[in-house]
mmCIF file of C-alpha atoms and ligand atoms in Angstrom:
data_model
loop_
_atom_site.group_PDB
_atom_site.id
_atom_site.type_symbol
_atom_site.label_atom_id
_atom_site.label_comp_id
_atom_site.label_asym_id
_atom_site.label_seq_id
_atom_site.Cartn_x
_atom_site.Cartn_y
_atom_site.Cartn_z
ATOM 1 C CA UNK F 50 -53.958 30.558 -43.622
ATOM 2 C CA UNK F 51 -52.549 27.075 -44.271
ATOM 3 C CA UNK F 52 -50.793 28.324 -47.810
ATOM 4 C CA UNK F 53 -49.482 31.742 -45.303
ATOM 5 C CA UNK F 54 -47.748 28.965 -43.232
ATOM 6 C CA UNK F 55 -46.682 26.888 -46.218
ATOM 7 C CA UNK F 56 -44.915 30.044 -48.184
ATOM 8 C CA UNK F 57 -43.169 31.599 -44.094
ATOM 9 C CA UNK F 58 -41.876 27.435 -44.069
ATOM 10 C CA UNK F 59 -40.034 27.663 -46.903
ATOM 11 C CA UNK F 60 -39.089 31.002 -47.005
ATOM 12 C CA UNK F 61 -37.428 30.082 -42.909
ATOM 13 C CA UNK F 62 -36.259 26.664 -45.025
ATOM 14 C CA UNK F 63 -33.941 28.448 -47.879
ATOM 15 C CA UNK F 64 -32.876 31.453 -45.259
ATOM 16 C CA UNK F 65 -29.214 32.120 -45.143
ATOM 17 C CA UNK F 66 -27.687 31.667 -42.014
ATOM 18 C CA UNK F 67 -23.764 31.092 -42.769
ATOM 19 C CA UNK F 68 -22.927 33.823 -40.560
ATOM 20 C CA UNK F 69 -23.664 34.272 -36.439
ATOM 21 C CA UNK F 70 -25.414 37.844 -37.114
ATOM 22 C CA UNK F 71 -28.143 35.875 -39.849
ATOM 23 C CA UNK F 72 -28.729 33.297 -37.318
ATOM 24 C CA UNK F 73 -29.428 36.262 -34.728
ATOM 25 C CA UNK F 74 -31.691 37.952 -37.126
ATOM 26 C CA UNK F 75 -33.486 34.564 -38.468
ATOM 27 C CA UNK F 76 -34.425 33.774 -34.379
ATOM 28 C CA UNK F 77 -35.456 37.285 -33.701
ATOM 29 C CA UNK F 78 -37.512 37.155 -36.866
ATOM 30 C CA UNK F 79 -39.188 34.108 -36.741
ATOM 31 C CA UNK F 80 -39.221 33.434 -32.957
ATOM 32 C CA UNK F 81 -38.799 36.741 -31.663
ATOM 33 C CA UNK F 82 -41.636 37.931 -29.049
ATOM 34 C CA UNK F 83 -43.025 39.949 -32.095
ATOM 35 C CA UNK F 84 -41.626 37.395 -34.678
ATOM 36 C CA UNK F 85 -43.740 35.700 -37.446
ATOM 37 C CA UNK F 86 -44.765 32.872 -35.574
ATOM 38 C CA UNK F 87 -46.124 34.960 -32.234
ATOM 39 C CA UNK F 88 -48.148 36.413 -35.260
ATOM 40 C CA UNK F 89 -49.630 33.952 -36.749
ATOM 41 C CA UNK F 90 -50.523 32.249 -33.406
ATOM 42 C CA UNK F 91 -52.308 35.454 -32.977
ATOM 43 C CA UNK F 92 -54.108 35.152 -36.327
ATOM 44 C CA UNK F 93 -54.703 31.517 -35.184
ATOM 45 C CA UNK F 94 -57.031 32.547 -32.054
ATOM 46 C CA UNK F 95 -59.864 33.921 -35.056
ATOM 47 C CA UNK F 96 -59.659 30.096 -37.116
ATOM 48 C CA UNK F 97 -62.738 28.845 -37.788
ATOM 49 C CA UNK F 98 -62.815 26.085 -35.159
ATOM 50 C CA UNK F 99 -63.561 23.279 -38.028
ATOM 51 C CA UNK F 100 -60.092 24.612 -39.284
ATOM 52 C CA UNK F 101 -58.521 24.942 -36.004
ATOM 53 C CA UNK F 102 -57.317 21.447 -36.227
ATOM 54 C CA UNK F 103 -55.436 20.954 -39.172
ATOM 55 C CA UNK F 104 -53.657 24.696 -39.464
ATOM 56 C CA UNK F 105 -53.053 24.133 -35.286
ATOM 57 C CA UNK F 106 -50.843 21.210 -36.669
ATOM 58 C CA UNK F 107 -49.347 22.600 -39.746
ATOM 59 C CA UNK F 108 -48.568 25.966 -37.223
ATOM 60 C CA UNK F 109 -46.743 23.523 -35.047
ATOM 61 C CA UNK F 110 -44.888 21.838 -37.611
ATOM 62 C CA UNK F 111 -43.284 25.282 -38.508
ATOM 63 C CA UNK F 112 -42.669 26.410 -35.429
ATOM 64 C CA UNK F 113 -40.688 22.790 -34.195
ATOM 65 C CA UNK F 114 -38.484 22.910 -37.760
ATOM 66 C CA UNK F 115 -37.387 26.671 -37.422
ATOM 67 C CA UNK F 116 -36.411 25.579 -34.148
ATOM 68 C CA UNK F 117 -34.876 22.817 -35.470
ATOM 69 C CA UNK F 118 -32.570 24.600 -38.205
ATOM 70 C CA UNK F 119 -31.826 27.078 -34.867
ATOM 71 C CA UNK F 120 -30.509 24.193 -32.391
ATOM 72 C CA UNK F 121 -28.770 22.320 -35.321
ATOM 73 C CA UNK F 122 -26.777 25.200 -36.647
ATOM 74 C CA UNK F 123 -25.926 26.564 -33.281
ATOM 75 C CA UNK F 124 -25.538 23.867 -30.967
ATOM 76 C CA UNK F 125 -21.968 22.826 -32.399
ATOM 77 C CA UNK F 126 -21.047 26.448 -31.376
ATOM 78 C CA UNK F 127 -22.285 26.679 -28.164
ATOM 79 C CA UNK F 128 -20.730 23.093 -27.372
ATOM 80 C CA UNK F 129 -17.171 24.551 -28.766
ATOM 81 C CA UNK F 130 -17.228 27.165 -26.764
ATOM 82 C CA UNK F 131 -17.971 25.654 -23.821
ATOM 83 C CA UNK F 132 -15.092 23.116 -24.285
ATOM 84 C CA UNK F 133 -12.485 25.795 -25.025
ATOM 85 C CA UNK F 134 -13.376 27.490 -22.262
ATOM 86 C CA UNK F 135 -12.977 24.006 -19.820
ATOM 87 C CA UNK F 136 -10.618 21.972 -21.512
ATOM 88 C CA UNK F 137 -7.161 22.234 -23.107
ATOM 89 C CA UNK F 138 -6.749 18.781 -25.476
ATOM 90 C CA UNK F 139 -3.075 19.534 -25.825
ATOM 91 C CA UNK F 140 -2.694 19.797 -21.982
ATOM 92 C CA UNK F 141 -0.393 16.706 -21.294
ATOM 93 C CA UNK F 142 -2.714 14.068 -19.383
ATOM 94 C CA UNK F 143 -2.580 14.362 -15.977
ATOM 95 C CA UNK F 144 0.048 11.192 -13.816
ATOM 96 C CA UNK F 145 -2.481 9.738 -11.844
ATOM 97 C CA UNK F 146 -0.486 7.952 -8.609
ATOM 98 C CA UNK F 147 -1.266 5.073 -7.388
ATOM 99 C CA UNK F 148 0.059 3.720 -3.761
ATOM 100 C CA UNK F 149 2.763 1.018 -3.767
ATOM 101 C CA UNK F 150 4.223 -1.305 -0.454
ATOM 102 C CA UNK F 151 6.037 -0.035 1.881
ATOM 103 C CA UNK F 152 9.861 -0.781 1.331
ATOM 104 C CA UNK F 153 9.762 -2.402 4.394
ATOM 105 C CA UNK F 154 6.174 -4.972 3.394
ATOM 106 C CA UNK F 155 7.952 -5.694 0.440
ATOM 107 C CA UNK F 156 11.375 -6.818 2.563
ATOM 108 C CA UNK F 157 9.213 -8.772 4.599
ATOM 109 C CA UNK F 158 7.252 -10.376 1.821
ATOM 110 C CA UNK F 159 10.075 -10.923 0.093
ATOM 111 C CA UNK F 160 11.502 -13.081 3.187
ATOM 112 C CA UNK F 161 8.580 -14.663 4.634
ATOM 113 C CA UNK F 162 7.933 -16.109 1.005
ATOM 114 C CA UNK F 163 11.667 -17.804 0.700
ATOM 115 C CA UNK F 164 10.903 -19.520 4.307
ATOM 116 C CA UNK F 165 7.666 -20.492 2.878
ATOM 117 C CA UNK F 166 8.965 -22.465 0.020
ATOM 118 C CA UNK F 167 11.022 -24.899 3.180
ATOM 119 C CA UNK F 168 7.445 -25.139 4.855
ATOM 120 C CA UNK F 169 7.660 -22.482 7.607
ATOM 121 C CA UNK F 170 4.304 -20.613 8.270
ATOM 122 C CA UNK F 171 3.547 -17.036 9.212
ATOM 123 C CA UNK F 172 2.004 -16.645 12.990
ATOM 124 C CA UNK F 173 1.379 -13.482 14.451
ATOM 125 C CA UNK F 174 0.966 -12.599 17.934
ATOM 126 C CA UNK F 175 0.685 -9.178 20.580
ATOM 127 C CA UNK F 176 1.986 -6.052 20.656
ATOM 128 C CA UNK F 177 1.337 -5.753 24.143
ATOM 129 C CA UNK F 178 2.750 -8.702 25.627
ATOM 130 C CA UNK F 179 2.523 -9.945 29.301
ATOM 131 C CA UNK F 180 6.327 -10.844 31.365
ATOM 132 C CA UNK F 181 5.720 -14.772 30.629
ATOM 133 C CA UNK F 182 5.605 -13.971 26.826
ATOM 134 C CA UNK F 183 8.060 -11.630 26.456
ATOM 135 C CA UNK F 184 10.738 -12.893 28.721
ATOM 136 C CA UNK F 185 9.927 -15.803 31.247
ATOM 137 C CA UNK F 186 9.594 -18.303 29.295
ATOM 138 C CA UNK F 187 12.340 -16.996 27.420
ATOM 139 C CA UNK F 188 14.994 -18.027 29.924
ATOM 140 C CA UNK F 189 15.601 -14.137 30.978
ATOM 141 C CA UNK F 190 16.846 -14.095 34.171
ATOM 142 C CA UNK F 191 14.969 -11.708 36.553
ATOM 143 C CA UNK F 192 18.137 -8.956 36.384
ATOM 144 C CA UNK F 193 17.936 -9.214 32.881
ATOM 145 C CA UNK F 194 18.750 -5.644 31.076
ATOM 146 C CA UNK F 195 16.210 -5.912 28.424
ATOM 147 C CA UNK F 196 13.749 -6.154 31.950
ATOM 148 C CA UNK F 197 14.783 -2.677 32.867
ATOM 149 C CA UNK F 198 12.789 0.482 32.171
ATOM 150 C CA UNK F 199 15.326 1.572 30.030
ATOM 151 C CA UNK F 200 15.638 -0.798 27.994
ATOM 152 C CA UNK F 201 11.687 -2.093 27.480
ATOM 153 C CA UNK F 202 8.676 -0.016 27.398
ATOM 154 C CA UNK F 203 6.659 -1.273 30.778
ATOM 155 C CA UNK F 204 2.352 -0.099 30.897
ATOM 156 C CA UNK F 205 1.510 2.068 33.474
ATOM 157 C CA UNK F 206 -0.267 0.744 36.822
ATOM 158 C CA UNK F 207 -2.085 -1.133 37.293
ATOM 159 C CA UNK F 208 -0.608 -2.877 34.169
ATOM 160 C CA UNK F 209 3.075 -2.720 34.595
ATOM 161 C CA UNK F 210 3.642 -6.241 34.332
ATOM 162 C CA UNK F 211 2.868 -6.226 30.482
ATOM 163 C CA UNK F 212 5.210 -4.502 28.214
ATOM 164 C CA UNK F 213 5.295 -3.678 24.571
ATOM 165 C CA UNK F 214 7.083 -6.996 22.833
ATOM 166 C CA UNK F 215 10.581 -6.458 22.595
ATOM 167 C CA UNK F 216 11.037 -9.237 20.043
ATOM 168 C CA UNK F 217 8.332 -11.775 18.266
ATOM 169 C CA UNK F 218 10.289 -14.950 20.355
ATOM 170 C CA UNK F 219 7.455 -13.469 22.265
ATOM 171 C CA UNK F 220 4.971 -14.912 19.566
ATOM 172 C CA UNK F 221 7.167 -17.859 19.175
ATOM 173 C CA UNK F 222 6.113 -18.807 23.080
ATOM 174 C CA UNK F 223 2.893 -18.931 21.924
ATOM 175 C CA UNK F 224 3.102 -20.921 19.096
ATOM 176 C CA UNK F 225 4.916 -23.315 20.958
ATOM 177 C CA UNK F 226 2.397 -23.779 23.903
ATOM 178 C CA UNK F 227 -0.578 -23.965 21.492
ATOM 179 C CA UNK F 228 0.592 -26.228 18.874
ATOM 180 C CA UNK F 229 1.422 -29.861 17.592
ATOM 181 C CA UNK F 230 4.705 -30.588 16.965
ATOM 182 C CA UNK F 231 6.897 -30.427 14.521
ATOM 183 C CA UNK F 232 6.629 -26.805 14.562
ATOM 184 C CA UNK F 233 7.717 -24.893 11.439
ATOM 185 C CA UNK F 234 7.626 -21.014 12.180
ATOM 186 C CA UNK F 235 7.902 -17.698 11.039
ATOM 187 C CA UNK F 236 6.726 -14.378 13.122
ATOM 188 C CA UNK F 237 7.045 -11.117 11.414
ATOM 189 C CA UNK F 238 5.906 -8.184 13.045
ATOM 190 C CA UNK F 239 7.274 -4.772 15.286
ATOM 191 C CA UNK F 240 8.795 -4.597 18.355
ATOM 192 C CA UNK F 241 9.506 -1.777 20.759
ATOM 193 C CA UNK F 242 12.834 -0.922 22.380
ATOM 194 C CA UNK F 243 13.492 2.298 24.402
ATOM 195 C CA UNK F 244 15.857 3.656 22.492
ATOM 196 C CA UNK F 245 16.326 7.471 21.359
ATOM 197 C CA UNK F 246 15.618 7.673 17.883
ATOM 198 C CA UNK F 247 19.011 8.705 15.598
ATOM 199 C CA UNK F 248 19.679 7.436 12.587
ATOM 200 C CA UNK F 249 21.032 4.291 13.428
ATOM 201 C CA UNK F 250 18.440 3.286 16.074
ATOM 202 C CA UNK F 251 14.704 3.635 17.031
ATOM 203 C CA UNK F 252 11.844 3.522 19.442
ATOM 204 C CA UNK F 253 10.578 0.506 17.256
ATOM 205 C CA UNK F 254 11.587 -1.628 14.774
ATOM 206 C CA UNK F 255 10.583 -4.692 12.520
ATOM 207 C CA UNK F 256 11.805 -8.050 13.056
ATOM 208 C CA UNK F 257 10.995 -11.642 11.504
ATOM 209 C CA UNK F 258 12.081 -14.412 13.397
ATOM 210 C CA UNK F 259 11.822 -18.641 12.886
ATOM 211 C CA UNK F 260 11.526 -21.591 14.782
ATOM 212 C CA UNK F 261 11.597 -25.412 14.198
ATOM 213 C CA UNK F 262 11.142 -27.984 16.018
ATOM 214 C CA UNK F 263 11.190 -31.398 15.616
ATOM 215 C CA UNK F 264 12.853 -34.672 16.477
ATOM 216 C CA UNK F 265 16.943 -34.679 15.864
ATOM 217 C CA UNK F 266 17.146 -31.360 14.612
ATOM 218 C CA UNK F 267 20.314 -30.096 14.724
ATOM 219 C CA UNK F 268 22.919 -27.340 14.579
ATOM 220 C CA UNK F 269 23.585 -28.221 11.153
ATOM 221 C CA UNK F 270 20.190 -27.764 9.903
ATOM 222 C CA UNK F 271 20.446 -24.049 11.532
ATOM 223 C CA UNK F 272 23.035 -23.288 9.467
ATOM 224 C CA UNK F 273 21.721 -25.350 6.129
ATOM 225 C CA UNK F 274 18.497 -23.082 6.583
ATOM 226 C CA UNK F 275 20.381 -19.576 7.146
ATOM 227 C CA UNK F 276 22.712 -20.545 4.146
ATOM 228 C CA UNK F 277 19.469 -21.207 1.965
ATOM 229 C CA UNK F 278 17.986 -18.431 3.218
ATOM 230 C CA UNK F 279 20.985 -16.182 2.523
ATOM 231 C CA UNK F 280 21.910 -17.161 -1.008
ATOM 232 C CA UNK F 281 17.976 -16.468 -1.937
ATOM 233 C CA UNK F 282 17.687 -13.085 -0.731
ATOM 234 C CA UNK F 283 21.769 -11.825 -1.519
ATOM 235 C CA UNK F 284 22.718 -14.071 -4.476
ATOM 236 C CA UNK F 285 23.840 -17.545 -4.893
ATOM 237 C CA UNK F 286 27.443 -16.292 -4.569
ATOM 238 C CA UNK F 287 27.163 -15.054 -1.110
ATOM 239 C CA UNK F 288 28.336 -17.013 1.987
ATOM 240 C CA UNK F 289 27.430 -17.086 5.647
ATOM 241 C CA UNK F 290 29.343 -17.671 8.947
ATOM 242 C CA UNK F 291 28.608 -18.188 12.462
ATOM 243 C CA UNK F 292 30.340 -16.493 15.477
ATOM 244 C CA UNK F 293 29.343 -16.995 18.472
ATOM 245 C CA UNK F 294 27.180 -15.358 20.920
ATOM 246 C CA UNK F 295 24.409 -15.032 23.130
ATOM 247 C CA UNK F 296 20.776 -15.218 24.028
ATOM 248 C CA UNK F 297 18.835 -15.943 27.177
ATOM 249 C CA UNK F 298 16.782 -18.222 24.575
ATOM 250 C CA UNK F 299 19.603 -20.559 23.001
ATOM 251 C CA UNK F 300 22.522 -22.488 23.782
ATOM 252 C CA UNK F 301 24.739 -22.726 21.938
ATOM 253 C CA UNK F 302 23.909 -18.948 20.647
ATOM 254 C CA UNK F 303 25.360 -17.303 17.834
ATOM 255 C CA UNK F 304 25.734 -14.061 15.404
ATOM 256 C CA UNK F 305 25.178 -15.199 11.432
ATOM 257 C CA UNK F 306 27.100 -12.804 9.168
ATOM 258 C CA UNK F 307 27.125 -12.636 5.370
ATOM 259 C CA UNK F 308 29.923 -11.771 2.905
ATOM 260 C CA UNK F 309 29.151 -7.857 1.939
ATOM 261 C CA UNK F 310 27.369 -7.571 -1.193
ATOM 262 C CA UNK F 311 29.139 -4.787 -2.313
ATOM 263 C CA UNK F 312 32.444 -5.583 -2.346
ATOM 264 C CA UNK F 313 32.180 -9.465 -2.085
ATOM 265 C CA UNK F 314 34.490 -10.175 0.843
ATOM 266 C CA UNK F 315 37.493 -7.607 -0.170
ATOM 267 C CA UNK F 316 36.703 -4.703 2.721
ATOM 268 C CA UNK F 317 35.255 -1.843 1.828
ATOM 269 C CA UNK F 318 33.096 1.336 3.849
ATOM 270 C CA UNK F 319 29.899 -0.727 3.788
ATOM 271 C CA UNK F 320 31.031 -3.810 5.833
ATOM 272 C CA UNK F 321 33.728 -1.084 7.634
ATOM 273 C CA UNK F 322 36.825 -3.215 5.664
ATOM 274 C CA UNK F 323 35.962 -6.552 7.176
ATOM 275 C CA UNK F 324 34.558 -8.146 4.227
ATOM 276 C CA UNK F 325 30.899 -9.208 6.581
ATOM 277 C CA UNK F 326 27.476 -7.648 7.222
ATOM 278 C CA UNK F 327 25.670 -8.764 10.871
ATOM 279 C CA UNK F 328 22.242 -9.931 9.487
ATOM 280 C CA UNK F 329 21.234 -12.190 12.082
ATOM 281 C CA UNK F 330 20.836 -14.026 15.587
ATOM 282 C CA UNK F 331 20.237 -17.805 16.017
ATOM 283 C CA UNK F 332 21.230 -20.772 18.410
ATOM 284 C CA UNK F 333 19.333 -23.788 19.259
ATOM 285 C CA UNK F 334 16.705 -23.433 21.305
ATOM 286 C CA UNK F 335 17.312 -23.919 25.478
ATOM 287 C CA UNK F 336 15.897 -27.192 26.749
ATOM 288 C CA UNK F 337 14.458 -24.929 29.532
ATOM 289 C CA UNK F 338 12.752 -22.941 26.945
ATOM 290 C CA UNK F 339 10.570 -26.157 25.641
ATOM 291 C CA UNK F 340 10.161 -27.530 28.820
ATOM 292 C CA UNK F 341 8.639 -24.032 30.201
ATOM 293 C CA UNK F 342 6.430 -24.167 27.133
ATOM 294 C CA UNK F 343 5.289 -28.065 27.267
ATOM 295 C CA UNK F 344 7.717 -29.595 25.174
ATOM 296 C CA UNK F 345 9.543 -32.585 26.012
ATOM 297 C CA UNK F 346 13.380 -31.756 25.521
ATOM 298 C CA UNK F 347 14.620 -34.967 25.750
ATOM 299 C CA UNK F 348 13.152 -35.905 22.474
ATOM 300 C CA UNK F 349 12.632 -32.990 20.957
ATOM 301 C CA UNK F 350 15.077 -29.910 19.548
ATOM 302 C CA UNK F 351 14.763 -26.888 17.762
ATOM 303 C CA UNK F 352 16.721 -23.968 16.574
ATOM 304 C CA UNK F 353 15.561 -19.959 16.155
ATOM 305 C CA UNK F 354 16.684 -17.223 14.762
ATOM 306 C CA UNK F 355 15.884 -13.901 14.575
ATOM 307 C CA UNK F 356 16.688 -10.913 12.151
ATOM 308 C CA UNK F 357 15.803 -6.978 11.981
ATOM 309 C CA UNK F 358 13.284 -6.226 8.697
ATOM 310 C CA UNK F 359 15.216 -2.392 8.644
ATOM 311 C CA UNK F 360 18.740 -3.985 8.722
ATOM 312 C CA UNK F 361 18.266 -6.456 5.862
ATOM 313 C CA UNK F 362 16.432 -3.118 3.836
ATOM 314 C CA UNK F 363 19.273 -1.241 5.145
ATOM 315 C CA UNK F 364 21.767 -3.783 3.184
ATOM 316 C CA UNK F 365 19.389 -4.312 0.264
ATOM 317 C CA UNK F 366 18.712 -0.518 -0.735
ATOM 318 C CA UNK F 367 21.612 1.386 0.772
ATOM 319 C CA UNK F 368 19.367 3.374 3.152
ATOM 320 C CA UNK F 369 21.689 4.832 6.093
ATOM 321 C CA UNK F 370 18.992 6.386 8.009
ATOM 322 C CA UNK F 371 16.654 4.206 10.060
ATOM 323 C CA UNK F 372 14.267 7.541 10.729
ATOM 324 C CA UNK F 373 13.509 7.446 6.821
ATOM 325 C CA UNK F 374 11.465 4.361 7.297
ATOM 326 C CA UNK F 375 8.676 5.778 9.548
ATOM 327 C CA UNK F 376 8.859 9.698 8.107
ATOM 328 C CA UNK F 377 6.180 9.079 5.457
ATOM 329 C CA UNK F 378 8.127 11.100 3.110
ATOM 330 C CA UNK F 379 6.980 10.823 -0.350
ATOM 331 C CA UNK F 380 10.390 11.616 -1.850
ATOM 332 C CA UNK F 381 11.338 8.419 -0.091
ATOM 333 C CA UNK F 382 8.874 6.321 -1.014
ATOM 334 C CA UNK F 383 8.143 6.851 -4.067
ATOM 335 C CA UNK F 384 12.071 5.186 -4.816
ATOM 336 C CA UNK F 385 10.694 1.859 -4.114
ATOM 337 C CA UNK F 386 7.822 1.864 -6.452
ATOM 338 C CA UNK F 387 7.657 -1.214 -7.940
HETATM 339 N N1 LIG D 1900 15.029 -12.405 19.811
HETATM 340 C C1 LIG D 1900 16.368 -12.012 19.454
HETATM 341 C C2 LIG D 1900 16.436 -10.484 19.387
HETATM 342 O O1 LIG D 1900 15.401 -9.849 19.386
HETATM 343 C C3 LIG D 1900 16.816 -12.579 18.146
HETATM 344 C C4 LIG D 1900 16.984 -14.049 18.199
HETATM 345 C C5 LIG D 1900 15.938 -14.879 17.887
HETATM 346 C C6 LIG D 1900 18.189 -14.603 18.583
HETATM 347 C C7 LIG D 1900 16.084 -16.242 17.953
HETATM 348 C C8 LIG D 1900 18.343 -15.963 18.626
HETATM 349 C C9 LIG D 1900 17.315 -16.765 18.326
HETATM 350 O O2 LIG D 1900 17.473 -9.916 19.308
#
């Protein structure tokens, strides 16, 4: 029996199987439920058992390389096939998108990291801020507007004496009344205003403002800081100017304005032909302000000011439509990819 299974080896060794119908007919023949090898496990069942041993192993042998010259010649097939079937290599790869800052993070960033480099230090504060916070010790006078419900988002009983933060002076209080002096500030962050939401204003809004405070700091350094501040973030060309104003918070008080960056200072649609942009609000902070929050004002002084995150964008990117900012729209995003 061994020399049977010798001469079926070779004969299943030199078969021709170049074509897909000779492979078909090779497995059928030699694997097949009545193929060569069923038989001659048949014919192995009547051995002699002292033989049983060595033609069980040469039997073997046969059966493992016929299947061997089967899974070689075929599995390249099978494996094409299966990838045609799946996968297109000429497809063009697929644009996998990744997420990228908000245009708004990357404005505040941007800002909080050229006050940074002059020592001032992010703190952060409430959303939900009580009246003392917000506007008390703020210098508001109890008919203040921005105290109204129409102007300030008040809790419901039994908390209506807390309010969502108008502005992050609210976190400047705070800084103020828990720290060492000098104090070198900067509070980014949102604030709420009751406002109907258009394209020019909105039920909330980002602001950063500063604050330092220190012995003999004066008007001059306000300006010296706003004028750094401004030639980092618009370009070294641009130039700032003060008019003056007001704020419960300050005295003196004022409005800080830059030359447009569009047309420089001639007048054109952006800076409605007066040759400025509004970017900011600053004044030196009221001695009743640091007394109310521990400070002695007789040696001490500060200054603060206080700008809008969406009005700077506004100015930076050319965006005319505050609602764009909190829409989530992809189309609008995806502009400010870095
Ligand atoms: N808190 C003011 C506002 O929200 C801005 C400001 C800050 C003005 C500091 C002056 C000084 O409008």
């Amino acid at each position: 029996m061994l020399e049977k299974i010798e001469k079926i080896r070779l004969e299943a060794e030199q078969e021709d199987l170049s074509t897909p119908e000779h492979l078909a007919s090779f497995r059928i023949r030699f694997l097949g439920s009545k193929g060569v090898i069923k038989g001659l496990y048949q014919e192995f069942k009547s051995v002699n058992p002292d033989e049983k041993r060595e033609i069980g192993a040469a039997l073997n042998q046969l059966k493992q390389a016929v299947e061997d010259r089967l899974v070689l010649l075929e599995t390249p097939k099978k494996e094409l096939k299966k990838f045609t079937k799946t996968e297109d290599y000429s497809k063009p790869a697929v644009t996998r998108t990744t997420g990228s800052l908000h245009p708004l993070s990357m404005i505040t960033q941007e800002i909080v990291a050229i006050f940074e480099k002059i020592g001032f230090i992010s703190s952060e504060g409430p959303e939900i801020e009580d009246d003392w916070h917000n506007f008390s010790a703020l210098n508001f006078p109890p008919d203040h507007p921005a105290r109204d419900m129409q102007d300030t988002f008040f809790l419901d009983d039994p908390f209506a004496s807390f309010s969502l933060r108008t502005h992050t002076s609210s976190v400047q209080v705070r800084v103020m009344e828990s720290s060492t002096l000098p104090i070198r500030t900067l509070s980014p962050g949102r604030v709420y205003r009751n406002e109907a939401i258009s394209a020019r204003a909105h039920c909330f809004f980002h602001q950063i403002e500063g604050l330092y405070i220190d012995q003999h700091v004066t008007l001059a350094d306000l300006k010296q800081t706003l004028e750094y501040f401004a030639k980092c973030f618009f370009g070294s060309s641009v130039k700032i100017r003060l008019r003056p104003s007001y704020f419960p918070f300050t005295e003196p008080s004022a409005e800080v304005d830059v030359s447009c960056t569009l047309c420089s200072g001639s007048g054109c649609s952006i800076c409605k032909h007066s040759g400025w942009l509004e970017i900011l609000g600053c004044g030196m902070v009221d001695p009743n302000v640091l007394e109310d929050c521990g400070i002695d004002s007789k040696t001490y002084s500060g200054f603060a000011f206080g700008m809008g995150v969406e009005r700077i964008a506004q100015l930076k990117y050319r965006v005319n439509d505050l609602r764009l900012y909190s829409e989530n729209d992809l189309r609008f995003l995806d502009q400010f990819h870095l």
